[in-house]
């Protein structure tokens, strides 16, 4: 019954910034590993960033140094701060949650477009 709702997407110029938010329902957030994936037109869905319940982070090489994932357990929200955006970052971004005890959940996705 977990629900994930993304927000904060939109259109931005190359070199600009956006912050995505993912609000999760229930009390399982603090015990879940949270991640962002993305799917560009004509490509398969790919992993972007992950933050575990203990705060460890991991990123795909293409976004290291530009994107930062964080979480606020009090607000049941995970964020993806995206800086120095490139046209190749254009994609639908999906929020993902994996409970430590099992269970995988996905948000509906939100569009990010980087274009001049």
mmCIF file with all atom_site columns, C-alpha atoms in Angstrom:
data_model
loop_
_atom_site.group_PDB
_atom_site.id
_atom_site.type_symbol
_atom_site.label_atom_id
_atom_site.label_alt_id
_atom_site.label_comp_id
_atom_site.label_asym_id
_atom_site.label_entity_id
_atom_site.label_seq_id
_atom_site.pdbx_PDB_ins_code
_atom_site.Cartn_x
_atom_site.Cartn_y
_atom_site.Cartn_z
_atom_site.occupancy
_atom_site.B_iso_or_equiv
_atom_site.pdbx_formal_charge
_atom_site.auth_seq_id
_atom_site.auth_comp_id
_atom_site.auth_asym_id
_atom_site.auth_atom_id
_atom_site.pdbx_PDB_model_num
ATOM 1   C CA . UNK A 1 1   ? 0.000  0.000  0.000   1.00 0.00 ? 1   UNK A CA 1
ATOM 2   C CA . UNK A 1 2   ? 3.045  2.276  -0.188  1.00 0.00 ? 2   UNK A CA 1
ATOM 3   C CA . UNK A 1 3   ? 2.599  5.253  -2.517  1.00 0.00 ? 3   UNK A CA 1
ATOM 4   C CA . UNK A 1 4   ? 5.353  7.430  -3.976  1.00 0.00 ? 4   UNK A CA 1
ATOM 5   C CA . UNK A 1 5   ? 4.578  10.821 -5.542  1.00 0.00 ? 5   UNK A CA 1
ATOM 6   C CA . UNK A 1 6   ? 7.216  12.765 -7.473  1.00 0.00 ? 6   UNK A CA 1
ATOM 7   C CA . UNK A 1 7   ? 7.256  16.539 -7.974  1.00 0.00 ? 7   UNK A CA 1
ATOM 8   C CA . UNK A 1 8   ? 9.610  19.310 -9.079  1.00 0.00 ? 8   UNK A CA 1
ATOM 9   C CA . UNK A 1 9   ? 10.203 18.377 -12.694 1.00 0.00 ? 9   UNK A CA 1
ATOM 10  C CA . UNK A 1 10  ? 9.942  20.670 -15.679 1.00 0.00 ? 10  UNK A CA 1
ATOM 11  C CA . UNK A 1 11  ? 11.912 22.458 -18.378 1.00 0.00 ? 11  UNK A CA 1
ATOM 12  C CA . UNK A 1 12  ? 15.345 23.913 -17.687 1.00 0.00 ? 12  UNK A CA 1
ATOM 13  C CA . UNK A 1 13  ? 18.179 25.280 -19.822 1.00 0.00 ? 13  UNK A CA 1
ATOM 14  C CA . UNK A 1 14  ? 21.505 23.453 -20.092 1.00 0.00 ? 14  UNK A CA 1
ATOM 15  C CA . UNK A 1 15  ? 23.647 24.304 -17.083 1.00 0.00 ? 15  UNK A CA 1
ATOM 16  C CA . UNK A 1 16  ? 20.605 24.963 -14.936 1.00 0.00 ? 16  UNK A CA 1
ATOM 17  C CA . UNK A 1 17  ? 19.300 23.184 -11.849 1.00 0.00 ? 17  UNK A CA 1
ATOM 18  C CA . UNK A 1 18  ? 16.199 21.361 -10.663 1.00 0.00 ? 18  UNK A CA 1
ATOM 19  C CA . UNK A 1 19  ? 15.259 19.637 -7.425  1.00 0.00 ? 19  UNK A CA 1
ATOM 20  C CA . UNK A 1 20  ? 13.024 16.593 -7.568  1.00 0.00 ? 20  UNK A CA 1
ATOM 21  C CA . UNK A 1 21  ? 11.024 15.491 -4.544  1.00 0.00 ? 21  UNK A CA 1
ATOM 22  C CA . UNK A 1 22  ? 9.424  12.147 -3.780  1.00 0.00 ? 22  UNK A CA 1
ATOM 23  C CA . UNK A 1 23  ? 6.898  11.956 -0.963  1.00 0.00 ? 23  UNK A CA 1
ATOM 24  C CA . UNK A 1 24  ? 6.250  8.503  0.490   1.00 0.00 ? 24  UNK A CA 1
ATOM 25  C CA . UNK A 1 25  ? 3.255  7.316  2.461   1.00 0.00 ? 25  UNK A CA 1
ATOM 26  C CA . UNK A 1 26  ? 3.248  5.303  5.657   1.00 0.00 ? 26  UNK A CA 1
ATOM 27  C CA . UNK A 1 27  ? 5.867  4.739  8.313   1.00 0.00 ? 27  UNK A CA 1
ATOM 28  C CA . UNK A 1 28  ? 8.158  2.470  6.303   1.00 0.00 ? 28  UNK A CA 1
ATOM 29  C CA . UNK A 1 29  ? 10.160 5.329  4.788   1.00 0.00 ? 29  UNK A CA 1
ATOM 30  C CA . UNK A 1 30  ? 12.903 5.313  7.425   1.00 0.00 ? 30  UNK A CA 1
ATOM 31  C CA . UNK A 1 31  ? 13.435 1.588  6.876   1.00 0.00 ? 31  UNK A CA 1
ATOM 32  C CA . UNK A 1 32  ? 13.570 1.795  3.087   1.00 0.00 ? 32  UNK A CA 1
ATOM 33  C CA . UNK A 1 33  ? 16.365 2.264  0.618   1.00 0.00 ? 33  UNK A CA 1
ATOM 34  C CA . UNK A 1 34  ? 15.288 5.097  -1.706  1.00 0.00 ? 34  UNK A CA 1
ATOM 35  C CA . UNK A 1 35  ? 16.463 5.602  -5.261  1.00 0.00 ? 35  UNK A CA 1
ATOM 36  C CA . UNK A 1 36  ? 15.922 7.552  -8.449  1.00 0.00 ? 36  UNK A CA 1
ATOM 37  C CA . UNK A 1 37  ? 15.833 5.960  -11.886 1.00 0.00 ? 37  UNK A CA 1
ATOM 38  C CA . UNK A 1 38  ? 15.277 7.562  -15.256 1.00 0.00 ? 38  UNK A CA 1
ATOM 39  C CA . UNK A 1 39  ? 14.197 6.544  -18.727 1.00 0.00 ? 39  UNK A CA 1
ATOM 40  C CA . UNK A 1 40  ? 15.054 8.624  -21.778 1.00 0.00 ? 40  UNK A CA 1
ATOM 41  C CA . UNK A 1 41  ? 13.256 8.272  -25.132 1.00 0.00 ? 41  UNK A CA 1
ATOM 42  C CA . UNK A 1 42  ? 14.426 5.146  -26.916 1.00 0.00 ? 42  UNK A CA 1
ATOM 43  C CA . UNK A 1 43  ? 16.476 3.931  -23.945 1.00 0.00 ? 43  UNK A CA 1
ATOM 44  C CA . UNK A 1 44  ? 16.008 1.465  -21.117 1.00 0.00 ? 44  UNK A CA 1
ATOM 45  C CA . UNK A 1 45  ? 15.346 2.609  -17.577 1.00 0.00 ? 45  UNK A CA 1
ATOM 46  C CA . UNK A 1 46  ? 18.620 3.225  -15.755 1.00 0.00 ? 46  UNK A CA 1
ATOM 47  C CA . UNK A 1 47  ? 19.707 3.672  -12.166 1.00 0.00 ? 47  UNK A CA 1
ATOM 48  C CA . UNK A 1 48  ? 20.614 7.248  -11.205 1.00 0.00 ? 48  UNK A CA 1
ATOM 49  C CA . UNK A 1 49  ? 21.089 7.516  -7.430  1.00 0.00 ? 49  UNK A CA 1
ATOM 50  C CA . UNK A 1 50  ? 20.353 5.635  -4.223  1.00 0.00 ? 50  UNK A CA 1
ATOM 51  C CA . UNK A 1 51  ? 20.349 6.436  -0.510  1.00 0.00 ? 51  UNK A CA 1
ATOM 52  C CA . UNK A 1 52  ? 20.021 3.631  2.029   1.00 0.00 ? 52  UNK A CA 1
ATOM 53  C CA . UNK A 1 53  ? 18.206 3.708  5.351   1.00 0.00 ? 53  UNK A CA 1
ATOM 54  C CA . UNK A 1 54  ? 21.569 4.351  7.019   1.00 0.00 ? 54  UNK A CA 1
ATOM 55  C CA . UNK A 1 55  ? 22.400 7.271  4.725   1.00 0.00 ? 55  UNK A CA 1
ATOM 56  C CA . UNK A 1 56  ? 24.888 5.689  2.335   1.00 0.00 ? 56  UNK A CA 1
ATOM 57  C CA . UNK A 1 57  ? 24.691 7.032  -1.226  1.00 0.00 ? 57  UNK A CA 1
ATOM 58  C CA . UNK A 1 58  ? 25.580 5.777  -4.674  1.00 0.00 ? 58  UNK A CA 1
ATOM 59  C CA . UNK A 1 59  ? 25.380 7.364  -8.133  1.00 0.00 ? 59  UNK A CA 1
ATOM 60  C CA . UNK A 1 60  ? 25.699 6.377  -11.730 1.00 0.00 ? 60  UNK A CA 1
ATOM 61  C CA . UNK A 1 61  ? 29.000 7.691  -13.097 1.00 0.00 ? 61  UNK A CA 1
ATOM 62  C CA . UNK A 1 62  ? 27.350 10.101 -15.525 1.00 0.00 ? 62  UNK A CA 1
ATOM 63  C CA . UNK A 1 63  ? 25.809 12.208 -12.719 1.00 0.00 ? 63  UNK A CA 1
ATOM 64  C CA . UNK A 1 64  ? 28.562 12.092 -10.091 1.00 0.00 ? 64  UNK A CA 1
ATOM 65  C CA . UNK A 1 65  ? 29.521 15.588 -9.003  1.00 0.00 ? 65  UNK A CA 1
ATOM 66  C CA . UNK A 1 66  ? 26.330 17.062 -10.447 1.00 0.00 ? 66  UNK A CA 1
ATOM 67  C CA . UNK A 1 67  ? 23.461 15.274 -8.657  1.00 0.00 ? 67  UNK A CA 1
ATOM 68  C CA . UNK A 1 68  ? 22.922 14.841 -4.916  1.00 0.00 ? 68  UNK A CA 1
ATOM 69  C CA . UNK A 1 69  ? 20.389 12.510 -3.322  1.00 0.00 ? 69  UNK A CA 1
ATOM 70  C CA . UNK A 1 70  ? 19.184 13.173 0.219   1.00 0.00 ? 70  UNK A CA 1
ATOM 71  C CA . UNK A 1 71  ? 16.331 12.214 2.509   1.00 0.00 ? 71  UNK A CA 1
ATOM 72  C CA . UNK A 1 72  ? 14.289 13.796 5.268   1.00 0.00 ? 72  UNK A CA 1
ATOM 73  C CA . UNK A 1 73  ? 12.764 11.006 7.331   1.00 0.00 ? 73  UNK A CA 1
ATOM 74  C CA . UNK A 1 74  ? 10.624 13.432 9.343   1.00 0.00 ? 74  UNK A CA 1
ATOM 75  C CA . UNK A 1 75  ? 8.914  14.482 6.099   1.00 0.00 ? 75  UNK A CA 1
ATOM 76  C CA . UNK A 1 76  ? 8.955  11.028 4.474   1.00 0.00 ? 76  UNK A CA 1
ATOM 77  C CA . UNK A 1 77  ? 10.603 12.655 1.477   1.00 0.00 ? 77  UNK A CA 1
ATOM 78  C CA . UNK A 1 78  ? 13.614 11.923 -0.702  1.00 0.00 ? 78  UNK A CA 1
ATOM 79  C CA . UNK A 1 79  ? 15.196 14.583 -2.919  1.00 0.00 ? 79  UNK A CA 1
ATOM 80  C CA . UNK A 1 80  ? 17.361 14.672 -5.996  1.00 0.00 ? 80  UNK A CA 1
ATOM 81  C CA . UNK A 1 81  ? 19.216 17.953 -6.458  1.00 0.00 ? 81  UNK A CA 1
ATOM 82  C CA . UNK A 1 82  ? 20.317 18.183 -10.087 1.00 0.00 ? 82  UNK A CA 1
ATOM 83  C CA . UNK A 1 83  ? 22.920 20.796 -11.029 1.00 0.00 ? 83  UNK A CA 1
ATOM 84  C CA . UNK A 1 84  ? 24.791 21.521 -14.255 1.00 0.00 ? 84  UNK A CA 1
ATOM 85  C CA . UNK A 1 85  ? 22.064 19.788 -16.213 1.00 0.00 ? 85  UNK A CA 1
ATOM 86  C CA . UNK A 1 86  ? 22.792 18.520 -19.701 1.00 0.00 ? 86  UNK A CA 1
ATOM 87  C CA . UNK A 1 87  ? 20.437 17.718 -22.588 1.00 0.00 ? 87  UNK A CA 1
ATOM 88  C CA . UNK A 1 88  ? 21.256 14.032 -22.105 1.00 0.00 ? 88  UNK A CA 1
ATOM 89  C CA . UNK A 1 89  ? 19.679 14.255 -18.638 1.00 0.00 ? 89  UNK A CA 1
ATOM 90  C CA . UNK A 1 90  ? 16.296 14.636 -20.331 1.00 0.00 ? 90  UNK A CA 1
ATOM 91  C CA . UNK A 1 91  ? 14.131 11.727 -19.204 1.00 0.00 ? 91  UNK A CA 1
ATOM 92  C CA . UNK A 1 92  ? 11.217 10.630 -17.099 1.00 0.00 ? 92  UNK A CA 1
ATOM 93  C CA . UNK A 1 93  ? 12.518 10.279 -13.550 1.00 0.00 ? 93  UNK A CA 1
ATOM 94  C CA . UNK A 1 94  ? 11.065 7.604  -11.267 1.00 0.00 ? 94  UNK A CA 1
ATOM 95  C CA . UNK A 1 95  ? 11.196 7.354  -7.490  1.00 0.00 ? 95  UNK A CA 1
ATOM 96  C CA . UNK A 1 96  ? 11.891 3.867  -6.133  1.00 0.00 ? 96  UNK A CA 1
ATOM 97  C CA . UNK A 1 97  ? 11.638 2.381  -2.639  1.00 0.00 ? 97  UNK A CA 1
ATOM 98  C CA . UNK A 1 98  ? 12.889 -0.987 -1.399  1.00 0.00 ? 98  UNK A CA 1
ATOM 99  C CA . UNK A 1 99  ? 11.966 -2.019 2.113   1.00 0.00 ? 99  UNK A CA 1
ATOM 100 C CA . UNK A 1 100 ? 14.741 -3.581 4.146   1.00 0.00 ? 100 UNK A CA 1
ATOM 101 C CA . UNK A 1 101 ? 12.444 -6.541 4.812   1.00 0.00 ? 101 UNK A CA 1
ATOM 102 C CA . UNK A 1 102 ? 11.279 -6.823 1.208   1.00 0.00 ? 102 UNK A CA 1
ATOM 103 C CA . UNK A 1 103 ? 8.890  -5.084 -1.135  1.00 0.00 ? 103 UNK A CA 1
ATOM 104 C CA . UNK A 1 104 ? 9.585  -2.813 -4.113  1.00 0.00 ? 104 UNK A CA 1
ATOM 105 C CA . UNK A 1 105 ? 7.564  0.291  -4.992  1.00 0.00 ? 105 UNK A CA 1
ATOM 106 C CA . UNK A 1 106 ? 7.637  2.810  -7.848  1.00 0.00 ? 106 UNK A CA 1
ATOM 107 C CA . UNK A 1 107 ? 6.311  6.305  -8.391  1.00 0.00 ? 107 UNK A CA 1
ATOM 108 C CA . UNK A 1 108 ? 4.485  7.254  -11.580 1.00 0.00 ? 108 UNK A CA 1
ATOM 109 C CA . UNK A 1 109 ? 7.400  9.260  -12.949 1.00 0.00 ? 109 UNK A CA 1
ATOM 110 C CA . UNK A 1 110 ? 7.991  12.938 -13.674 1.00 0.00 ? 110 UNK A CA 1
ATOM 111 C CA . UNK A 1 111 ? 9.353  14.621 -16.804 1.00 0.00 ? 111 UNK A CA 1
ATOM 112 C CA . UNK A 1 112 ? 12.647 16.499 -16.788 1.00 0.00 ? 112 UNK A CA 1
ATOM 113 C CA . UNK A 1 113 ? 13.559 18.299 -20.011 1.00 0.00 ? 113 UNK A CA 1
ATOM 114 C CA . UNK A 1 114 ? 16.890 20.060 -20.508 1.00 0.00 ? 114 UNK A CA 1
ATOM 115 C CA . UNK A 1 115 ? 16.818 22.215 -23.619 1.00 0.00 ? 115 UNK A CA 1
ATOM 116 C CA . UNK A 1 116 ? 17.690 25.696 -24.834 1.00 0.00 ? 116 UNK A CA 1
#
